[in-house]
Amino acid sequence: MKLRKFRIPHEIIFIIEKIQKSGKKAYIVGGAVRDYLLGRSVANDFDIATDADPQDIMRMFNRVVPTGIKHGTVTVLIGSHSVEVTTFRLEKGYSDSRRPDAVEFTHDLIEDLSRRDFTMNAIAYDISNASLIDPFNGQVDIAMKTIRTVGNPLERFSEDGLRPLRAVRFASQLGFSIQEETYTAIPACIEAFKKVSWERIRDELSKILLSPVPSVGLRLLESTGLMAHIIPELLPGRNCQQKGMHVFDVLDHGFLTVDACMPDLELRLAALFHDAGKPFVKSADEQGIPTFYNHDKKSVELAAQALRRLKYPNDCIDTVCHLIALHMFHYEDNWTDAAVRRFIAKAGEPYLERLFLLRLADGSATTGIPADPRSLVPFRKRIDAILTEQSALQLKDLKISGNDLMAAGIPKGPVIGKILHELLETVLDDPSQNERETLLKIAGKLKSKYL
Ligand code: ATP
Ligand code: MG
C-alpha cells in the first residue's frame, strides 16, 4: 500500500530537532505512527520517545509540565499542542498489576518499544530519514487489522490489567480483530483487570461507546468476561426475549440502540441502559405475552448504580437517567396543547432532541430496520408551535415569584413552593393566566387551602 505523506506539525518537528541537536535521539511513537500507517488522520496528540533524561527535556523547553516525571514523562506545551515526551524506559515488576514497581531508563529504543502493549503501538518513526523502526512487525499486523501483544499476552496482561480493555477498545475504534492467543488471554487475566481503577475503566468504556460501531466492543466485553466486572447489571438481558415487534433479546437490543445513536456519550450511555431493567420486571399477561411494567424506573436505578461505580460525573449520570426515565414517551395526535406543554416542562427543552434521537434508535434496534424520522414530525411540529408561543414552562417563567407571594402575606416556607407549582399547572393549562394580577388572585385562593 502506498502511504500518504506523514503530515507532522512543525511544532513536533521543532521539538524533535531540538532534542537531536543536543546529541540525543528522538522518535515519534504510539498512536500517531499507528494512525499514519492506517491512513487515518492523525489525532492531535503526538508522543515522542527519547534517550534524553526528563530533566534535560525540562531544561530544553520553555513551557514544560512534569506530568509523570517518575515514569520519565514530561509534557511540552507548544502552540496548540501538548506533546508527551517520554524517556526510553523499561518496566520492572508489576506486583499490583497496575503500575510498574520501578521504571528504569535505557538508551535502547528497541527496549523501550518492547514494553509497549501491542505491536501496532510499538513502532517508532524517525523524521531524519523518514524511516520506521518496527521490531515486532507491527506494520504486518496493521495491514492484517490484527491486535497482538508485544510478547506473551498472558504475561503482558497480568503485568497491567488495563491492557485487555485497551485491546477491546482498539478493536472497536479501529475495526480490528484481536489475534487468537491475545484474545484467549483476556479471560485468563481477569484478576489483573479487576485491579484497574474505575476511572481508567470508565475512560476506555467511553472510547468504546464513541467508536464507529460500539456493539463490536460491547460484544467483545461480554464474550471475554470483562463485562461481568464492568457492568454486570446488563448481563441478565442476554436471552431475555421480548416478542411483539422485537427481534432481538434485551442485551442485543441495547447494543444495537447504541449503534443507532449518533456519537454523543450521554445519549449512547442512555441507549445502553434504557431497557436494562426489563429482565428484572419481566412478567406475562393472561395470554402469556411478556410484559415489562415499570422497566424504565428499574433501568434508571441500574444505570445510576453502574455509572456511579464507574465514576462518571454527576451531571452526566443525571442526564443519562433523565433520558432513560422519559424514553417511553407516547405521543398521540389528540394531545391537547396543555399536554404538549406538560411534556416539554417535564422533559426540559435541552433534552428534547436527544429524547427523539433515542426514540428513533430504539425503534431501529427493535425491528432491525432503520426507523423513519418522519414518524416524529407531527410531535415535533406541535412542540415547535408551543416553543414559539413562549408560554411559561418552568417556575422561573411565571410572572410572579416567591417574594411576591410573601409580600402578599403568605408566610415563608414550603407553602410558597406548593403554591408556585399549582400556579405553573394553571398556566400550563392556560397560558393567558400568566399575568401578575391574575396569579396573585389565584394565590390568594390557594392560601386558604394550605394555611
Ligand atoms: P490514542 O491516544 O489514540 O488512544 P495511543 O496508542 O496513542 O492511542 P496512548 O494511551 O496515548 O495510546 O499511549 C501512547 C502509547 O503508549 C501507546 O501507543 C503504547 O505504545 C503505549 N502505552 C499506553 N498505554 C500502555 C499500557 N497500558 N501498556 C503498555 N504500553 C502502553
Ligand atoms: Mg495517544
Tab-separated table of C-alpha atoms and ligand atoms in Angstrom:
chain	number	residue	atom	x	y	z
A	1	MET	CA	0.000	0.000	0.000
A	2	LYS	CA	1.330	3.414	-0.950
A	3	LEU	CA	1.214	5.655	2.065
A	4	ARG	CA	0.338	9.289	2.047
A	5	LYS	CA	2.950	11.640	3.337
A	6	PHE	CA	3.175	11.687	7.144
A	7	ARG	CA	1.945	15.175	7.978
A	8	ILE	CA	3.843	16.168	11.067
A	9	PRO	CA	3.062	19.551	12.629
A	10	HIS	CA	6.071	21.879	12.570
A	11	GLU	CA	5.931	22.189	16.380
A	12	ILE	CA	6.608	18.436	16.664
A	13	ILE	CA	9.488	18.694	14.195
A	14	PHE	CA	10.854	21.620	16.225
A	15	ILE	CA	10.835	19.565	19.455
A	16	ILE	CA	12.490	16.540	17.848
A	17	GLU	CA	15.176	18.596	16.092
A	18	LYS	CA	15.966	20.481	19.269
A	19	ILE	CA	16.465	17.209	21.168
A	20	GLN	CA	18.574	15.825	18.301
A	21	LYS	CA	20.747	18.956	18.237
A	22	SER	CA	21.589	18.314	21.871
A	23	GLY	CA	23.080	14.987	20.732
A	24	LYS	CA	20.160	12.799	21.810
A	25	LYS	CA	17.715	10.629	19.886
A	26	ALA	CA	14.002	11.371	19.486
A	27	TYR	CA	11.270	9.491	17.629
A	28	ILE	CA	7.555	9.760	17.105
A	29	VAL	CA	5.869	6.739	18.727
A	30	GLY	CA	2.458	5.404	19.688
A	31	GLY	CA	-0.919	6.290	18.263
A	32	ALA	CA	0.309	8.919	15.788
A	33	VAL	CA	2.522	6.417	13.933
A	34	ARG	CA	-0.226	3.775	14.027
A	35	ASP	CA	-2.840	6.180	12.670
A	36	TYR	CA	-0.471	7.351	9.925
A	37	LEU	CA	0.129	3.736	8.849
A	38	LEU	CA	-3.617	3.186	8.868
A	39	GLY	CA	-4.086	6.132	6.547
A	40	ARG	CA	-6.242	7.818	9.208
A	41	SER	CA	-5.931	11.452	10.067
A	42	VAL	CA	-3.534	11.595	12.975
A	43	ALA	CA	-5.038	12.745	16.243
A	44	ASN	CA	-3.684	15.894	17.774
A	45	ASP	CA	-1.625	14.084	20.373
A	46	PHE	CA	1.836	13.154	19.299
A	47	ASP	CA	4.036	11.120	21.641
A	48	ILE	CA	7.797	11.405	21.452
A	49	ALA	CA	10.267	8.866	22.849
A	50	THR	CA	13.837	9.965	23.601
A	51	ASP	CA	17.005	8.857	25.342
A	52	ALA	CA	17.343	12.318	26.913
A	53	ASP	CA	16.596	12.491	30.653
A	54	PRO	CA	13.328	14.131	31.738
A	55	GLN	CA	15.432	16.813	33.474
A	56	ASP	CA	17.197	17.578	30.170
A	57	ILE	CA	13.825	17.988	28.449
A	58	MET	CA	12.623	20.256	31.282
A	59	ARG	CA	15.641	22.490	30.711
A	60	MET	CA	15.371	22.450	26.927
A	61	PHE	CA	11.851	23.914	26.537
A	62	ASN	CA	10.097	26.946	27.983
A	63	ARG	CA	6.682	25.539	28.785
A	64	VAL	CA	7.010	22.084	30.272
A	65	VAL	CA	4.807	20.264	32.782
A	66	PRO	CA	6.327	17.338	34.730
A	67	THR	CA	3.205	15.189	34.183
A	68	GLY	CA	4.721	11.821	35.044
A	69	ILE	CA	8.294	12.630	35.778
A	70	LYS	CA	8.829	9.491	37.899
A	71	HIS	CA	7.922	7.433	34.853
A	72	GLY	CA	10.000	9.609	32.571
A	73	THR	CA	7.176	11.633	31.014
A	74	VAL	CA	7.091	15.401	30.699
A	75	THR	CA	4.583	17.362	28.639
A	76	VAL	CA	5.934	20.073	26.363
A	77	LEU	CA	3.385	22.792	25.580
A	78	ILE	CA	3.971	24.384	22.236
A	79	GLY	CA	1.488	26.273	20.074
A	80	SER	CA	-1.815	24.420	20.376
A	81	HIS	CA	-0.034	21.129	21.053
A	82	SER	CA	0.704	19.372	24.298
A	83	VAL	CA	3.303	16.775	23.488
A	84	GLU	CA	4.254	13.926	25.812
A	85	VAL	CA	7.983	13.381	25.710
A	86	THR	CA	8.971	10.141	27.458
A	87	THR	CA	12.440	8.886	28.169
A	88	PHE	CA	13.156	5.373	26.809
A	89	ARG	CA	12.354	3.055	29.673
A	90	LEU	CA	11.957	-0.495	30.829
A	91	GLU	CA	9.366	-1.513	33.353
A	92	LYS	CA	10.338	-3.752	36.231
A	93	GLY	CA	7.889	-5.925	38.191
A	94	TYR	CA	4.161	-5.314	38.329
A	95	SER	CA	3.216	-6.672	41.719
A	96	ASP	CA	-0.094	-4.752	41.711
A	97	SER	CA	-0.998	-5.359	38.034
A	98	ARG	CA	-1.435	-1.635	37.630
A	99	ARG	CA	1.824	0.190	37.685
A	100	PRO	CA	5.382	-0.983	37.358
A	101	ASP	CA	7.152	-1.149	40.726
A	102	ALA	CA	10.068	0.720	39.216
A	103	VAL	CA	10.999	2.132	35.874
A	104	GLU	CA	14.491	2.021	34.599
A	105	PHE	CA	15.640	4.387	31.892
A	106	THR	CA	17.503	2.931	28.952
A	107	HIS	CA	19.360	4.210	25.902
A	108	ASP	CA	17.952	1.487	23.705
A	109	LEU	CA	14.902	2.327	21.593
A	110	ILE	CA	14.119	-1.359	20.988
A	111	GLU	CA	13.910	-1.981	24.733
A	112	ASP	CA	11.502	0.919	25.018
A	113	LEU	CA	9.346	-0.416	22.186
A	114	SER	CA	9.272	-3.859	23.797
A	115	ARG	CA	7.472	-2.561	26.918
A	116	ARG	CA	4.582	-1.207	24.811
A	117	ASP	CA	1.256	-3.018	24.710
A	118	PHE	CA	0.512	-4.023	21.112
A	119	THR	CA	2.685	-4.489	18.051
A	120	MET	CA	0.756	-1.748	16.226
A	121	ASN	CA	1.672	0.632	19.069
A	122	ALA	CA	5.344	-0.382	19.182
A	123	ILE	CA	6.574	1.312	16.009
A	124	ALA	CA	8.849	4.363	16.020
A	125	TYR	CA	9.201	6.929	13.235
A	126	ASP	CA	12.473	8.683	12.610
A	127	ILE	CA	11.899	12.065	10.986
A	128	SER	CA	15.560	12.474	9.963
A	129	ASN	CA	15.289	9.819	7.249
A	130	ALA	CA	11.528	9.191	7.168
A	131	SER	CA	12.022	5.599	8.287
A	132	LEU	CA	10.128	3.252	10.563
A	133	ILE	CA	11.662	1.158	13.333
A	134	ASP	CA	9.332	-1.793	13.682
A	135	PRO	CA	10.958	-4.651	15.609
A	136	PHE	CA	7.701	-6.557	16.272
A	137	ASN	CA	6.234	-6.429	12.765
A	138	GLY	CA	3.518	-4.022	13.743
A	139	GLN	CA	3.092	-2.976	10.111
A	140	VAL	CA	2.094	-6.510	9.152
A	141	ASP	CA	-0.465	-6.603	11.975
A	142	ILE	CA	-1.810	-3.209	10.931
A	143	ALA	CA	-2.172	-4.448	7.353
A	144	MET	CA	-3.944	-7.572	8.661
A	145	LYS	CA	-6.053	-5.453	11.046
A	146	THR	CA	-4.849	-7.502	13.972
A	147	ILE	CA	-4.286	-6.617	17.605
A	148	ARG	CA	-1.452	-8.667	19.074
A	149	THR	CA	0.503	-8.101	22.267
A	150	VAL	CA	4.224	-7.492	22.162
A	151	GLY	CA	5.420	-10.778	23.648
A	152	ASN	CA	3.388	-13.295	25.639
A	153	PRO	CA	-0.167	-11.993	26.139
A	154	LEU	CA	-0.659	-13.748	29.483
A	155	GLU	CA	2.437	-12.040	30.845
A	156	ARG	CA	1.670	-8.672	29.323
A	157	PHE	CA	-1.956	-8.704	30.563
A	158	SER	CA	-1.057	-9.832	34.063
A	159	GLU	CA	1.565	-7.064	34.273
A	160	ASP	CA	-1.040	-4.423	33.562
A	161	GLY	CA	-4.738	-5.295	33.758
A	162	LEU	CA	-5.729	-2.274	31.686
A	163	ARG	CA	-4.252	-3.799	28.529
A	164	PRO	CA	-7.063	-6.340	27.909
A	165	LEU	CA	-9.554	-3.485	27.948
A	166	ARG	CA	-7.320	-1.419	25.643
A	167	ALA	CA	-7.316	-4.372	23.232
A	168	VAL	CA	-11.121	-4.349	23.165
A	169	ARG	CA	-11.209	-0.560	22.837
A	170	PHE	CA	-8.815	-0.566	19.874
A	171	ALA	CA	-10.787	-3.398	18.230
A	172	SER	CA	-13.899	-1.261	18.484
A	173	GLN	CA	-12.243	2.013	17.434
A	174	LEU	CA	-10.269	0.601	14.520
A	175	GLY	CA	-12.464	-2.315	13.432
A	176	PHE	CA	-9.547	-4.725	14.079
A	177	SER	CA	-9.709	-8.342	15.287
A	178	ILE	CA	-7.891	-9.492	18.376
A	179	GLN	CA	-5.398	-12.222	17.497
A	180	GLU	CA	-6.426	-15.578	18.971
A	181	GLU	CA	-3.760	-16.033	21.635
A	182	THR	CA	-4.165	-12.422	22.710
A	183	TYR	CA	-7.953	-12.858	22.834
A	184	THR	CA	-7.898	-16.050	24.908
A	185	ALA	CA	-5.506	-14.431	27.380
A	186	ILE	CA	-8.160	-11.865	28.318
A	187	PRO	CA	-10.461	-14.149	30.364
A	188	ALA	CA	-7.381	-15.746	31.877
A	189	CYS	CA	-6.239	-12.375	33.228
A	190	ILE	CA	-9.487	-11.117	34.752
A	191	GLU	CA	-7.932	-10.929	38.226
A	192	ALA	CA	-5.349	-8.423	36.959
A	193	PHE	CA	-8.100	-6.479	35.215
A	194	LYS	CA	-10.092	-6.226	38.461
A	195	LYS	CA	-7.271	-4.186	39.992
A	196	VAL	CA	-7.596	-1.378	37.459
A	197	SER	CA	-9.128	1.851	38.778
A	198	TRP	CA	-12.721	2.626	37.824
A	199	GLU	CA	-11.623	5.947	36.324
A	200	ARG	CA	-9.370	4.224	33.795
A	201	ILE	CA	-12.063	1.650	33.021
A	202	ARG	CA	-14.542	4.488	32.532
A	203	ASP	CA	-12.258	6.288	30.066
A	204	GLU	CA	-11.851	3.154	27.963
A	205	LEU	CA	-15.587	2.376	28.106
A	206	SER	CA	-16.342	5.899	26.898
A	207	LYS	CA	-13.955	5.410	23.965
A	208	ILE	CA	-15.705	2.139	23.101
A	209	LEU	CA	-19.078	3.874	23.225
A	210	LEU	CA	-17.848	6.678	20.988
A	211	SER	CA	-16.282	4.335	18.435
A	212	PRO	CA	-17.856	3.904	14.968
A	213	VAL	CA	-19.714	0.649	15.771
A	214	PRO	CA	-19.749	0.340	19.576
A	215	SER	CA	-21.503	-3.049	19.547
A	216	VAL	CA	-18.215	-4.536	18.282
A	217	GLY	CA	-16.519	-3.547	21.543
A	218	LEU	CA	-19.561	-4.275	23.707
A	219	ARG	CA	-19.820	-7.832	22.361
A	220	LEU	CA	-16.125	-8.351	22.995
A	221	LEU	CA	-16.554	-7.099	26.568
A	222	GLU	CA	-19.289	-9.689	27.008
A	223	SER	CA	-17.504	-12.623	25.359
A	224	THR	CA	-14.202	-12.030	27.179
A	225	GLY	CA	-15.850	-11.761	30.587
A	226	LEU	CA	-14.837	-8.106	31.097
A	227	MET	CA	-18.484	-7.014	31.080
A	228	ALA	CA	-19.232	-9.153	34.146
A	229	HIS	CA	-16.840	-6.921	36.088
A	230	ILE	CA	-17.558	-3.575	34.413
A	231	ILE	CA	-21.375	-3.634	34.049
A	232	PRO	CA	-22.843	-6.869	35.433
A	233	GLU	CA	-26.236	-5.099	35.503
A	234	LEU	CA	-26.577	-5.612	31.738
A	235	LEU	CA	-25.988	-9.351	31.573
A	236	PRO	CA	-29.476	-10.580	32.604
A	237	GLY	CA	-30.582	-9.044	29.271
A	238	ARG	CA	-28.885	-11.894	27.399
A	239	ASN	CA	-31.573	-14.344	26.203
A	240	CYS	CA	-34.304	-12.220	27.757
A	241	GLN	CA	-36.776	-12.424	24.863
A	242	GLN	CA	-39.360	-9.745	24.233
A	243	LYS	CA	-41.759	-10.833	21.455
A	244	GLY	CA	-44.032	-8.344	19.689
A	245	MET	CA	-42.121	-6.155	17.225
A	246	HIS	CA	-38.837	-7.087	18.924
A	247	VAL	CA	-36.498	-9.379	17.021
A	248	PHE	CA	-33.565	-9.188	19.480
A	249	ASP	CA	-33.111	-10.105	23.117
A	250	VAL	CA	-32.800	-7.253	25.613
A	251	LEU	CA	-28.985	-7.143	25.575
A	252	ASP	CA	-28.622	-7.133	21.787
A	253	HIS	CA	-31.398	-4.578	21.585
A	254	GLY	CA	-29.394	-2.344	23.953
A	255	PHE	CA	-26.154	-2.791	21.956
A	256	LEU	CA	-27.908	-2.040	18.663
A	257	THR	CA	-29.636	1.010	20.121
A	258	VAL	CA	-26.167	2.358	20.996
A	259	ASP	CA	-25.003	1.741	17.402
A	260	ALA	CA	-28.008	3.611	16.050
A	261	CYS	CA	-27.316	6.751	18.134
A	262	MET	CA	-25.005	9.485	16.959
A	263	PRO	CA	-21.694	9.594	18.861
A	264	ASP	CA	-22.777	11.549	21.927
A	265	LEU	CA	-21.594	9.937	25.165
A	266	GLU	CA	-24.640	10.671	27.320
A	267	LEU	CA	-27.032	9.624	24.574
A	268	ARG	CA	-25.155	6.381	23.961
A	269	LEU	CA	-24.984	5.610	27.690
A	270	ALA	CA	-28.737	6.145	27.890
A	271	ALA	CA	-29.172	3.825	24.904
A	272	LEU	CA	-27.042	1.155	26.555
A	273	PHE	CA	-29.098	1.144	29.749
A	274	HIS	CA	-32.559	2.187	28.568
A	275	ASP	CA	-34.068	-1.324	28.783
A	276	ALA	CA	-31.631	-2.860	31.292
A	277	GLY	CA	-34.460	-3.095	33.838
A	278	LYS	CA	-36.590	-5.347	31.636
A	279	PRO	CA	-35.279	-8.746	32.824
A	280	PHE	CA	-35.878	-7.645	36.428
A	281	VAL	CA	-39.562	-6.769	35.957
A	282	LYS	CA	-40.499	-9.324	33.300
A	283	SER	CA	-43.905	-10.864	33.761
A	284	ALA	CA	-46.656	-12.183	31.450
A	285	ASP	CA	-50.251	-11.244	30.754
A	286	GLU	CA	-53.168	-13.715	30.542
A	287	GLN	CA	-52.169	-14.740	27.023
A	288	GLY	CA	-48.637	-15.399	28.144
A	289	ILE	CA	-47.256	-12.332	26.295
A	290	PRO	CA	-44.293	-10.835	28.135
A	291	THR	CA	-44.833	-7.539	29.958
A	292	PHE	CA	-42.197	-5.191	31.356
A	293	TYR	CA	-44.142	-2.727	33.518
A	294	ASN	CA	-42.024	-0.016	35.130
A	295	HIS	CA	-38.858	-1.219	33.434
A	296	ASP	CA	-37.936	2.420	32.801
A	297	LYS	CA	-37.703	3.024	36.563
A	298	LYS	CA	-35.636	-0.119	37.095
A	299	SER	CA	-33.351	0.864	34.190
A	300	VAL	CA	-32.755	4.270	35.795
A	301	GLU	CA	-31.826	2.558	39.049
A	302	LEU	CA	-29.401	0.169	37.342
A	303	ALA	CA	-27.826	2.915	35.219
A	304	ALA	CA	-27.296	5.153	38.243
A	305	GLN	CA	-25.712	2.285	40.178
A	306	ALA	CA	-23.347	1.328	37.344
A	307	LEU	CA	-22.398	4.871	36.347
A	308	ARG	CA	-21.664	5.858	39.938
A	309	ARG	CA	-19.392	2.851	40.289
A	310	LEU	CA	-17.674	3.896	37.062
A	311	LYS	CA	-17.175	7.414	38.482
A	312	TYR	CA	-18.990	9.254	35.732
A	313	PRO	CA	-19.612	12.864	36.808
A	314	ASN	CA	-22.951	13.556	38.496
A	315	ASP	CA	-24.275	15.806	35.743
A	316	CYS	CA	-23.602	13.060	33.193
A	317	ILE	CA	-25.392	10.481	35.386
A	318	ASP	CA	-28.348	12.860	35.854
A	319	THR	CA	-28.690	13.438	32.109
A	320	VAL	CA	-28.453	9.729	31.275
A	321	CYS	CA	-31.039	8.819	33.925
A	322	HIS	CA	-33.361	11.597	32.780
A	323	LEU	CA	-33.251	10.349	29.181
A	324	ILE	CA	-33.894	6.768	30.321
A	325	ALA	CA	-36.762	7.823	32.592
A	326	LEU	CA	-38.518	9.509	29.662
A	327	HIS	CA	-37.636	7.125	26.841
A	328	MET	CA	-41.143	5.589	26.851
A	329	PHE	CA	-42.939	8.855	25.996
A	330	HIS	CA	-46.000	8.187	23.910
A	331	TYR	CA	-47.451	10.992	21.819
A	332	GLU	CA	-50.856	10.914	20.160
A	333	ASP	CA	-52.282	13.481	17.775
A	334	ASN	CA	-55.221	14.142	20.084
A	335	TRP	CA	-52.964	15.513	22.842
A	336	THR	CA	-54.116	18.949	23.980
A	337	ASP	CA	-51.708	21.888	23.859
A	338	ALA	CA	-51.594	21.662	27.646
A	339	ALA	CA	-50.394	18.058	27.376
A	340	VAL	CA	-47.652	19.111	24.939
A	341	ARG	CA	-46.633	21.933	27.293
A	342	ARG	CA	-46.523	19.492	30.226
A	343	PHE	CA	-44.336	17.140	28.211
A	344	ILE	CA	-41.868	19.927	27.378
A	345	ALA	CA	-41.922	21.069	31.008
A	346	LYS	CA	-41.174	17.547	32.224
A	347	ALA	CA	-38.515	16.718	29.630
A	348	GLY	CA	-36.821	20.120	29.662
A	349	GLU	CA	-36.163	21.847	26.352
A	350	PRO	CA	-32.431	20.978	26.165
A	351	TYR	CA	-33.213	17.238	26.317
A	352	LEU	CA	-35.905	17.065	23.643
A	353	GLU	CA	-33.588	16.468	20.703
A	354	ARG	CA	-31.769	13.624	22.437
A	355	LEU	CA	-35.056	12.042	23.504
A	356	PHE	CA	-36.113	11.995	19.866
A	357	LEU	CA	-32.793	10.538	18.747
A	358	LEU	CA	-33.065	7.875	21.438
A	359	ARG	CA	-36.597	7.060	20.311
A	360	LEU	CA	-35.510	6.609	16.685
A	361	ALA	CA	-32.517	4.480	17.677
A	362	ASP	CA	-34.742	2.388	19.962
A	363	GLY	CA	-37.121	1.813	17.043
A	364	SER	CA	-34.312	0.814	14.658
A	365	ALA	CA	-32.932	-1.636	17.214
A	366	THR	CA	-36.355	-3.195	17.766
A	367	THR	CA	-37.034	-4.339	14.214
A	368	GLY	CA	-33.534	-4.180	12.773
A	369	ILE	CA	-34.826	-1.753	10.142
A	370	PRO	CA	-33.856	1.938	10.421
A	371	ALA	CA	-36.737	3.903	11.943
A	372	ASP	CA	-38.303	6.583	9.772
A	373	PRO	CA	-37.538	10.020	11.272
A	374	ARG	CA	-40.752	11.289	9.671
A	375	SER	CA	-42.686	9.368	12.335
A	376	LEU	CA	-41.769	12.101	14.818
A	377	VAL	CA	-42.616	15.047	12.580
A	378	PRO	CA	-46.163	15.658	13.895
A	379	PHE	CA	-44.951	15.756	17.521
A	380	ARG	CA	-42.001	17.970	16.626
A	381	LYS	CA	-44.355	20.406	14.899
A	382	ARG	CA	-46.594	20.612	17.958
A	383	ILE	CA	-43.561	21.186	20.169
A	384	ASP	CA	-42.164	23.888	17.878
A	385	ALA	CA	-45.508	25.658	17.898
A	386	ILE	CA	-45.580	25.662	21.709
A	387	LEU	CA	-41.969	26.841	21.945
A	388	THR	CA	-42.615	29.786	19.617
A	389	GLU	CA	-45.616	30.847	21.730
A	390	GLN	CA	-43.066	31.347	24.567
A	391	SER	CA	-45.532	30.440	27.294
A	392	ALA	CA	-44.402	29.623	30.817
A	393	LEU	CA	-42.959	26.105	31.096
A	394	GLN	CA	-40.990	26.444	34.322
A	395	LEU	CA	-41.406	28.246	37.643
A	396	LYS	CA	-38.974	30.935	36.560
A	397	ASP	CA	-41.247	31.799	33.615
A	398	LEU	CA	-44.139	32.732	35.925
A	399	LYS	CA	-44.930	36.431	36.147
A	400	ILE	CA	-44.724	36.283	39.943
A	401	SER	CA	-42.084	34.944	42.297
A	402	GLY	CA	-41.882	33.586	45.825
A	403	ASN	CA	-41.070	37.097	47.046
A	404	ASP	CA	-44.303	38.412	45.534
A	405	LEU	CA	-46.228	35.721	47.405
A	406	MET	CA	-44.512	36.639	50.662
A	407	ALA	CA	-45.297	40.319	50.064
A	408	ALA	CA	-48.935	39.226	49.634
A	409	GLY	CA	-48.880	37.765	53.147
A	410	ILE	CA	-48.073	34.120	52.517
A	411	PRO	CA	-45.503	33.061	55.118
A	412	LYS	CA	-42.057	31.918	54.079
A	413	GLY	CA	-41.829	28.115	53.953
A	414	PRO	CA	-42.799	25.100	51.885
A	415	VAL	CA	-46.262	26.508	51.141
A	416	ILE	CA	-44.671	29.088	48.812
A	417	GLY	CA	-43.242	26.290	46.656
A	418	LYS	CA	-46.527	24.381	46.626
A	419	ILE	CA	-48.481	27.446	45.539
A	420	LEU	CA	-45.940	28.302	42.816
A	421	HIS	CA	-46.231	24.761	41.442
A	422	GLU	CA	-50.010	24.995	41.378
A	423	LEU	CA	-49.769	28.315	39.570
A	424	LEU	CA	-47.494	26.746	36.998
A	425	GLU	CA	-50.028	23.950	36.455
A	426	THR	CA	-52.709	26.572	35.890
A	427	VAL	CA	-50.537	28.413	33.376
A	428	LEU	CA	-49.566	25.190	31.580
A	429	ASP	CA	-53.295	24.592	31.074
A	430	ASP	CA	-53.999	28.166	30.031
A	431	PRO	CA	-51.046	30.463	29.265
A	432	SER	CA	-53.297	33.543	29.266
A	433	GLN	CA	-53.437	33.234	33.074
A	434	ASN	CA	-49.763	34.175	33.340
A	435	GLU	CA	-50.428	37.745	34.438
A	436	ARG	CA	-49.289	39.160	37.743
A	437	GLU	CA	-52.695	40.274	38.991
A	438	THR	CA	-54.415	37.051	37.901
A	439	LEU	CA	-51.801	34.882	39.563
A	440	LEU	CA	-51.945	36.885	42.797
A	441	LYS	CA	-55.711	36.387	42.885
A	442	ILE	CA	-55.375	32.630	42.385
A	443	ALA	CA	-52.624	32.522	45.003
A	444	GLY	CA	-54.960	34.277	47.451
A	445	LYS	CA	-57.500	31.487	46.996
A	446	LEU	CA	-54.855	28.775	47.292
A	447	LYS	CA	-53.628	30.364	50.511
A	448	SER	CA	-56.752	29.293	52.377
A	449	LYS	CA	-56.300	25.751	51.043
A	450	TYR	CA	-52.846	25.440	52.547
A	451	LEU	CA	-52.973	27.629	55.677
B	1	ATP	P1	-4.870	7.014	21.410
B	1	ATP	O1	-4.130	8.151	22.025
B	1	ATP	O2	-5.337	7.212	20.022
B	1	ATP	O3	-5.946	6.480	22.293
B	1	ATP	P2	-2.368	5.654	21.736
B	1	ATP	O4	-1.839	4.376	21.160
B	1	ATP	O5	-1.612	6.905	21.434
B	1	ATP	O6	-3.865	5.771	21.278
B	1	ATP	P3	-1.938	6.307	24.485
B	1	ATP	O7	-2.731	5.894	25.675
B	1	ATP	O8	-1.873	7.737	24.117
B	1	ATP	O9	-2.482	5.442	23.268
B	1	ATP	O10	-0.471	5.729	24.713
B	1	ATP	C1	0.618	6.040	23.860
B	1	ATP	C2	1.490	4.793	23.677
B	1	ATP	O11	1.984	4.354	24.943
B	1	ATP	C3	0.734	3.604	23.106
B	1	ATP	O12	0.685	3.647	21.696
B	1	ATP	C4	1.580	2.451	23.614
B	1	ATP	O13	2.757	2.326	22.854
B	1	ATP	C5	1.996	2.928	24.996
B	1	ATP	N1	1.037	2.526	26.032
B	1	ATP	C6	-0.030	3.194	26.500
B	1	ATP	N2	-0.651	2.551	27.474
B	1	ATP	C7	0.028	1.390	27.648
B	1	ATP	C8	-0.109	0.286	28.529
B	1	ATP	N3	-1.105	0.226	29.412
B	1	ATP	N4	0.811	-0.712	28.429
B	1	ATP	C9	1.816	-0.648	27.537
B	1	ATP	N5	2.007	0.363	26.685
B	1	ATP	C10	1.128	1.377	26.726
B	2	MG	MG	-2.051	8.807	22.248
